[in-house]
């Protein structure tokens, strides 16, 4: 059975490095595996609807390799701390 990396239990901070973790059938799957730096957190009201505060976090990212800001933002559940990659068995 494959170990699946999990998002952090707490919000990511500006400057923290993360990897994008998306399924192959996700519309933005081309970003899967990219190492990025969090450059902003634009919270919304999703956490109010789900009852989980962590769901409100919506991050703007900069690709570490190129310094380029990604053209879209990602939810907390789509990010894994870089230290958790690769998956350890």
Short mmCIF file of C-alpha atoms in Angstrom, two decimals:
data_model
loop_
_atom_site.label_atom_id
_atom_site.label_comp_id
_atom_site.label_asym_id
_atom_site.label_seq_id
_atom_site.Cartn_x
_atom_site.Cartn_y
_atom_site.Cartn_z
CA UNK A 1 0.00 0.00 0.00
CA UNK A 2 1.33 3.42 -0.96
CA UNK A 3 1.86 6.09 1.68
CA UNK A 4 0.17 9.31 0.62
CA UNK A 5 1.76 12.55 1.88
CA UNK A 6 -0.57 14.61 4.02
CA UNK A 7 -0.99 18.38 4.36
CA UNK A 8 0.27 20.05 7.50
CA UNK A 9 -2.06 20.12 10.49
CA UNK A 10 -1.50 23.88 10.77
CA UNK A 11 -1.55 26.68 8.20
CA UNK A 12 1.54 27.22 6.06
CA UNK A 13 3.49 30.40 6.65
CA UNK A 14 4.88 32.87 4.14
CA UNK A 15 8.37 31.69 3.23
CA UNK A 16 7.65 28.02 3.92
CA UNK A 17 8.52 25.51 1.19
CA UNK A 18 5.83 23.10 0.06
CA UNK A 19 5.20 20.66 -2.75
CA UNK A 20 2.00 20.61 -4.72
CA UNK A 21 0.23 17.26 -4.45
CA UNK A 22 -2.56 16.70 -6.98
CA UNK A 23 -4.09 13.61 -8.53
CA UNK A 24 -3.47 12.74 -12.16
CA UNK A 25 -7.06 13.61 -13.08
CA UNK A 26 -6.95 17.08 -11.49
CA UNK A 27 -7.34 19.90 -14.02
CA UNK A 28 -4.10 21.46 -12.69
CA UNK A 29 -2.11 18.18 -12.52
CA UNK A 30 0.78 19.76 -14.46
CA UNK A 31 1.78 21.45 -11.18
CA UNK A 32 2.00 18.18 -9.22
CA UNK A 33 5.38 17.78 -7.50
CA UNK A 34 6.58 21.36 -7.92
CA UNK A 35 8.58 22.75 -5.00
CA UNK A 36 7.20 26.18 -4.16
CA UNK A 37 7.52 28.89 -1.55
CA UNK A 38 4.39 30.30 0.06
CA UNK A 39 4.23 34.02 -0.79
CA UNK A 40 0.73 34.76 0.46
CA UNK A 41 -2.36 33.37 2.13
CA UNK A 42 -5.69 34.72 0.93
CA UNK A 43 -8.25 33.19 3.30
CA UNK A 44 -11.85 32.83 2.24
CA UNK A 45 -15.04 31.54 3.87
CA UNK A 46 -14.79 27.85 2.92
CA UNK A 47 -13.85 26.98 6.51
CA UNK A 48 -17.11 28.51 7.71
CA UNK A 49 -19.02 26.19 5.40
CA UNK A 50 -17.05 23.03 6.23
CA UNK A 51 -16.49 23.71 9.94
CA UNK A 52 -12.72 23.24 9.50
CA UNK A 53 -10.71 26.46 9.84
CA UNK A 54 -7.83 25.00 7.81
CA UNK A 55 -10.10 24.86 4.73
CA UNK A 56 -10.15 28.68 4.56
CA UNK A 57 -6.47 28.91 3.58
CA UNK A 58 -5.81 29.63 -0.08
CA UNK A 59 -2.13 30.11 -0.91
CA UNK A 60 -0.23 32.05 -3.54
CA UNK A 61 3.00 30.29 -4.48
CA UNK A 62 6.33 31.02 -6.15
CA UNK A 63 8.19 28.22 -7.88
CA UNK A 64 11.53 27.73 -6.11
CA UNK A 65 13.35 26.56 -9.24
CA UNK A 66 12.55 29.64 -11.34
CA UNK A 67 11.30 32.29 -8.90
CA UNK A 68 8.15 32.57 -11.01
CA UNK A 69 4.82 33.17 -9.24
CA UNK A 70 2.28 30.54 -10.24
CA UNK A 71 -0.76 31.89 -12.12
CA UNK A 72 -3.24 30.27 -9.73
CA UNK A 73 -3.49 29.65 -6.02
CA UNK A 74 -3.87 26.38 -4.14
CA UNK A 75 -5.91 25.18 -1.20
CA UNK A 76 -4.27 23.86 1.95
CA UNK A 77 -5.26 20.27 1.10
CA UNK A 78 -3.27 20.45 -2.17
CA UNK A 79 0.04 21.20 -0.46
CA UNK A 80 2.48 19.01 1.45
CA UNK A 81 5.42 20.25 3.52
CA UNK A 82 8.59 19.78 1.49
CA UNK A 83 10.07 17.77 4.37
CA UNK A 84 7.40 15.11 3.79
CA UNK A 85 8.53 14.47 0.21
CA UNK A 86 9.44 11.92 -1.03
CA UNK A 87 7.11 9.64 0.80
CA UNK A 88 9.05 7.54 3.29
CA UNK A 89 8.06 3.93 3.81
#
